[in-house]
PDB file of C-alpha atoms in Angstrom:
ATOM      1  CA  MET A 637      77.985-176.266  45.480  1.00 44.00           C
ATOM      2  CA  ASP A 638      80.766-177.309  43.130  1.00 42.00           C
ATOM      3  CA  ALA A 639      83.858-175.193  42.349  1.00 48.00           C
ATOM      4  CA  ALA A 640      82.574-174.078  38.932  1.00 45.00           C
ATOM      5  CA  ALA A 641      79.281-172.794  40.367  1.00 39.00           C
ATOM      6  CA  SER A 642      81.129-171.077  43.198  1.00 40.00           C
ATOM      7  CA  GLY A 643      83.473-169.370  40.717  1.00 46.00           C
ATOM      8  CA  LEU A 644      80.538-168.200  38.602  1.00 36.00           C
ATOM      9  CA  LEU A 645      78.765-166.728  41.642  1.00 34.00           C
ATOM     10  CA  SER A 646      81.972-164.973  42.645  1.00 42.00           C
ATOM     11  CA  LYS A 647      82.327-163.446  39.158  1.00 43.00           C
ATOM     12  CA  MET A 648      78.697-162.324  39.195  1.00 37.00           C
ATOM     13  CA  ALA A 649      79.176-160.677  42.585  1.00 41.00           C
ATOM     14  CA  ASP A 650      82.147-158.697  41.241  1.00 48.00           C
ATOM     15  CA  ARG A 651      80.290-157.368  38.210  1.00 53.00           C
ATOM     16  CA  PRO A 652      78.214-154.676  39.963  1.00 54.00           C
ATOM     17  CA  TYR A 653      81.355-153.283  41.614  1.00 60.00           C
ATOM     18  CA  ASP A 654      83.305-153.386  38.344  1.00 81.00           C
ATOM     19  CA  TYR A 655      80.440-151.699  36.534  1.00 82.00           C
ATOM     20  CA  LEU A 656      79.998-148.993  39.188  1.00 86.00           C
ATOM     21  CA  SER A 657      83.727-148.348  39.312  1.00 88.00           C
ATOM     22  CA  ALA A 658      83.881-147.952  35.524  1.00 88.00           C
ATOM     23  CA  LEU A 659      80.717-145.824  35.551  1.00 90.00           C
ATOM     24  CA  GLY A 660      82.260-143.598  38.218  1.00 91.00           C
ATOM     25  CA  ALA A 661      85.447-143.255  36.197  1.00 89.00           C
ATOM     26  CA  ARG A 662      83.485-142.177  33.128  1.00 91.00           C
ATOM     27  CA  ILE A 663      81.503-139.646  35.208  1.00 94.00           C
ATOM     28  CA  ALA A 664      84.769-138.189  36.568  1.00 92.00           C
ATOM     29  CA  ILE A 665      86.205-137.897  33.055  1.00 90.00           C
ATOM     30  CA  ALA A 666      83.031-136.199  31.769  1.00 92.00           C
ATOM     31  CA  ARG A 667      83.137-133.734  34.691  1.00 93.00           C
ATOM     32  CA  ASN A 668      86.767-132.951  33.933  1.00 91.00           C
ATOM     33  CA  GLU A 669      85.933-132.370  30.270  1.00 89.00           C
ATOM     34  CA  LEU A 670      83.279-129.878  31.400  1.00 93.00           C
ATOM     35  CA  GLY A 671      85.900-128.123  33.535  1.00 94.00           C
ATOM     36  CA  MET A 672      83.768-128.356  36.674  1.00 95.00           C
ATOM     37  CA  SER A 673      84.516-129.195  40.282  1.00 96.00           C
ATOM     38  CA  GLN A 674      82.649-132.008  41.985  1.00 96.00           C
ATOM     39  CA  ALA A 675      80.812-129.444  44.143  1.00 97.00           C
ATOM     40  CA  LYS A 676      79.739-127.351  41.139  1.00 97.00           C
ATOM     41  CA  LEU A 677      78.468-130.327  39.157  1.00 96.00           C
ATOM     42  CA  ALA A 678      76.671-131.793  42.190  1.00 96.00           C
ATOM     43  CA  GLU A 679      74.931-128.456  42.697  1.00 96.00           C
ATOM     44  CA  ALA A 680      73.998-128.230  39.008  1.00 95.00           C
ATOM     45  CA  LEU A 681      72.508-131.732  39.131  1.00 94.00           C
ATOM     46  CA  GLY A 682      70.625-131.023  42.358  1.00 94.00           C
ATOM     47  CA  ILE A 683      72.407-133.669  44.439  1.00 94.00           C
ATOM     48  CA  SER A 684      74.603-133.468  47.511  1.00 95.00           C
ATOM     49  CA  LEU A 685      78.367-133.334  47.118  1.00 96.00           C
ATOM     50  CA  ARG A 686      78.715-136.467  49.254  1.00 96.00           C
ATOM     51  CA  ALA A 687      76.298-138.401  47.026  1.00 95.00           C
ATOM     52  CA  TYR A 688      78.046-137.168  43.880  1.00 95.00           C
ATOM     53  CA  GLN A 689      81.441-138.227  45.243  1.00 95.00           C
ATOM     54  CA  SER A 690      80.060-141.702  45.956  1.00 94.00           C
ATOM     55  CA  TYR A 691      79.044-141.955  42.269  1.00 93.00           C
ATOM     56  CA  GLU A 692      82.531-141.023  41.033  1.00 91.00           C
ATOM     57  CA  LEU A 693      84.107-143.469  43.486  1.00 90.00           C
ATOM     58  CA  GLY A 694      81.879-146.258  42.165  1.00 89.00           C
ATOM     59  CA  LYS A 695      80.235-146.835  45.545  1.00 90.00           C
ATOM     60  CA  ARG A 696      76.711-146.074  44.285  1.00 89.00           C
ATOM     61  CA  SER A 697      74.948-145.882  40.953  1.00 87.00           C
ATOM     62  CA  ILE A 698      73.982-142.400  39.812  1.00 89.00           C
ATOM     63  CA  PRO A 699      70.195-141.916  39.660  1.00 87.00           C
ATOM     64  CA  VAL A 700      68.499-141.689  36.277  1.00 86.00           C
ATOM     65  CA  GLU A 701      67.233-138.202  37.115  1.00 87.00           C
ATOM     66  CA  ALA A 702      70.818-136.956  37.591  1.00 91.00           C
ATOM     67  CA  LEU A 703      71.898-138.574  34.306  1.00 89.00           C
ATOM     68  CA  VAL A 704      69.023-136.923  32.441  1.00 87.00           C
ATOM     69  CA  GLU A 705      69.975-133.562  33.958  1.00 91.00           C
ATOM     70  CA  LEU A 706      73.639-134.133  33.027  1.00 92.00           C
ATOM     71  CA  HIS A 707      72.607-134.698  29.429  1.00 89.00           C
ATOM     72  CA  ARG A 708      70.014-131.897  29.375  1.00 90.00           C
ATOM     73  CA  GLN A 709      72.353-129.238  30.753  1.00 93.00           C
ATOM     74  CA  TYR A 710      75.686-130.315  29.251  1.00 92.00           C
ATOM     75  CA  GLN A 711      74.884-132.663  26.333  1.00 88.00           C
ATOM     76  CA  VAL A 712      77.024-135.394  27.911  1.00 87.00           C
ATOM     77  CA  ASP A 713      76.940-138.634  25.909  1.00 83.00           C
ATOM     78  CA  LEU A 714      74.882-140.946  28.121  1.00 82.00           C
ATOM     79  CA  ASN A 715      75.637-143.981  25.937  1.00 81.00           C
ATOM     80  CA  TRP A 716      79.291-143.557  26.818  1.00 82.00           C
ATOM     81  CA  ILE A 717      78.593-142.796  30.501  1.00 87.00           C
ATOM     82  CA  LEU A 718      76.426-145.896  30.883  1.00 84.00           C
ATOM     83  CA  LEU A 719      78.051-148.355  28.474  1.00 78.00           C
ATOM     84  CA  GLY A 720      81.606-147.192  27.904  1.00 77.00           C
ATOM     85  CA  ALA A 721      83.433-149.300  25.350  1.00 55.00           C
ATOM     86  CA  GLU A 722      80.308-151.361  24.639  1.00 49.00           C
ATOM     87  CA  ALA A 723      78.891-148.416  22.677  1.00 48.00           C
ATOM     88  CA  VAL A 724      81.956-148.147  20.432  1.00 49.00           C
ATOM     89  CA  ARG A 725      81.665-149.257  16.793  1.00 49.00           C
ATOM     90  CA  LEU A 726      84.502-151.713  16.269  1.00 51.00           C
ATOM     91  CA  GLU A 727      84.655-151.334  12.488  1.00 48.00           C
ATOM     92  CA  HIS A 728      86.435-147.988  12.900  1.00 50.00           C
ATOM     93  CA  ASP A 729      90.142-147.373  13.100  1.00 66.00           C
ATOM     94  CA  LEU A 730      91.341-149.843  15.718  1.00 68.00           C
ATOM     95  CA  THR A 731      94.971-149.154  14.811  1.00 75.00           C
ATOM     96  CA  ALA A 732      94.688-145.696  16.393  1.00 80.00           C
ATOM     97  CA  LEU A 733      93.165-147.246  19.506  1.00 80.00           C
ATOM     98  CA  GLU A 734      95.982-149.795  19.728  1.00 80.00           C
ATOM     99  CA  GLU A 735      98.578-147.015  19.388  1.00 85.00           C
ATOM    100  CA  PHE A 736      96.828-145.011  22.106  1.00 88.00           C
ATOM    101  CA  GLU A 737      96.721-147.999  24.448  1.00 86.00           C
ATOM    102  CA  VAL A 738     100.450-148.628  23.920  1.00 88.00           C
ATOM    103  CA  ALA A 739     101.160-144.958  24.723  1.00 90.00           C
ATOM    104  CA  LEU A 740      98.868-145.160  27.767  1.00 90.00           C
ATOM    105  CA  ASP A 741     100.578-148.323  29.048  1.00 89.00           C
ATOM    106  CA  ARG A 742     103.987-146.756  28.486  1.00 91.00           C
ATOM    107  CA  TYR A 743     102.974-143.657  30.484  1.00 92.00           C
ATOM    108  CA  LEU A 744     101.400-145.679  33.317  1.00 91.00           C
ATOM    109  CA  SER A 745     104.390-147.985  33.712  1.00 91.00           C
ATOM    110  CA  GLY A 746     106.896-145.144  33.293  1.00 92.00           C
ATOM    111  CA  SER A 747     105.210-143.060  35.975  1.00 91.00           C
ATOM    112  CA  GLY A 748     104.595-146.031  38.291  1.00 90.00           C
ATOM    113  CA  THR A 749     100.841-145.330  38.215  1.00 89.00           C
ATOM    114  CA  LYS A 750      98.460-148.167  38.935  1.00 87.00           C
ATOM    115  CA  LEU A 751      94.885-148.079  37.677  1.00 86.00           C
ATOM    116  CA  LYS A 752      92.224-150.758  37.928  1.00 84.00           C
ATOM    117  CA  SER A 753      91.412-152.232  34.540  1.00 80.00           C
ATOM    118  CA  GLU A 754      87.915-150.744  34.465  1.00 82.00           C
ATOM    119  CA  LYS A 755      89.325-147.223  35.034  1.00 86.00           C
ATOM    120  CA  ARG A 756      91.989-147.761  32.368  1.00 85.00           C
ATOM    121  CA  GLY A 757      89.225-149.019  30.100  1.00 82.00           C
ATOM    122  CA  ALA A 758      87.157-145.899  30.776  1.00 85.00           C
ATOM    123  CA  ILE A 759      90.094-143.720  29.705  1.00 88.00           C
ATOM    124  CA  ALA A 760      90.676-145.713  26.523  1.00 85.00           C
ATOM    125  CA  ALA A 761      86.960-145.759  25.691  1.00 83.00           C
ATOM    126  CA  ARG A 762      86.640-141.989  26.173  1.00 86.00           C
ATOM    127  CA  TRP A 763      89.708-141.297  24.051  1.00 88.00           C
ATOM    128  CA  TYR A 764      88.423-143.608  21.307  1.00 82.00           C
ATOM    129  CA  ARG A 765      84.945-142.082  21.358  1.00 80.00           C
ATOM    130  CA  SER A 766      86.492-138.621  20.910  1.00 85.00           C
ATOM    131  CA  PHE A 767      88.694-139.983  18.121  1.00 82.00           C
ATOM    132  CA  LEU A 768      85.617-141.327  16.294  1.00 77.00           C
ATOM    133  CA  GLU A 769      83.938-137.933  16.682  1.00 79.00           C
ATOM    134  CA  GLY A 770      86.972-136.207  15.169  1.00 78.00           C
ATOM    135  CA  LYS A 771      87.963-134.497  18.421  1.00 83.00           C
ATOM    136  CA  GLU A 772      91.631-134.958  19.190  1.00 82.00           C
ATOM    137  CA  ILE A 773      92.384-135.370  22.887  1.00 87.00           C
ATOM    138  CA  ALA A 774      95.794-134.088  23.963  1.00 88.00           C
ATOM    139  CA  MET A 775      97.867-136.495  26.042  1.00 89.00           C
ATOM    140  CA  ASP A 776      98.059-133.790  28.746  1.00 89.00           C
ATOM    141  CA  ASP A 777      94.282-134.136  29.113  1.00 90.00           C
ATOM    142  CA  VAL A 778      94.643-137.920  29.324  1.00 90.00           C
ATOM    143  CA  HIS A 779      97.261-137.438  32.064  1.00 90.00           C
ATOM    144  CA  THR A 780      94.728-135.265  33.940  1.00 90.00           C
ATOM    145  CA  TRP A 781      92.154-138.061  33.675  1.00 89.00           C
ATOM    146  CA  ILE A 782      94.725-140.472  35.081  1.00 89.00           C
ATOM    147  CA  GLU A 783      95.341-138.169  38.049  1.00 88.00           C
ATOM    148  CA  LEU A 784      91.591-138.040  38.686  1.00 86.00           C
ATOM    149  CA  LEU A 785      91.361-141.837  38.705  1.00 85.00           C
ATOM    150  CA  ARG A 786      94.592-142.707  40.544  1.00 79.00           C
ATOM    151  CA  GLU A 787      94.368-145.531  43.062  1.00 62.00           C
TER     152      GLU A 787
END
């Protein structure tokens, strides 16, 4: 196998982990927005706490049944949970998103906090989705999300 093919296979192998990590980050943010503990949400979804924690950590993919229940009970946006930034309409106000990302980077570097890019992306995508829906997210809430997703 040549180097290019080997590199492509390596990238493909990383994708499921990157996706699950980002999915887990979005699930954690949604849970925080609901104001629920992991145990309470796991119980509401009919899954074990240990299984739920593995979803938030990006170790396993959350079952479709649990996602349907999450939407049915709490009206959580499954497009955002599953797709993150891919569901965002780019024709909207990208200037606000750029300003948010600058503020986010400033906070992360100023506090010495390290986040994997997919978790940082989940935060930015959630903030932007709320912005598009006309719901302002306070930076204190964003700081809480960061604490939930800290390395």
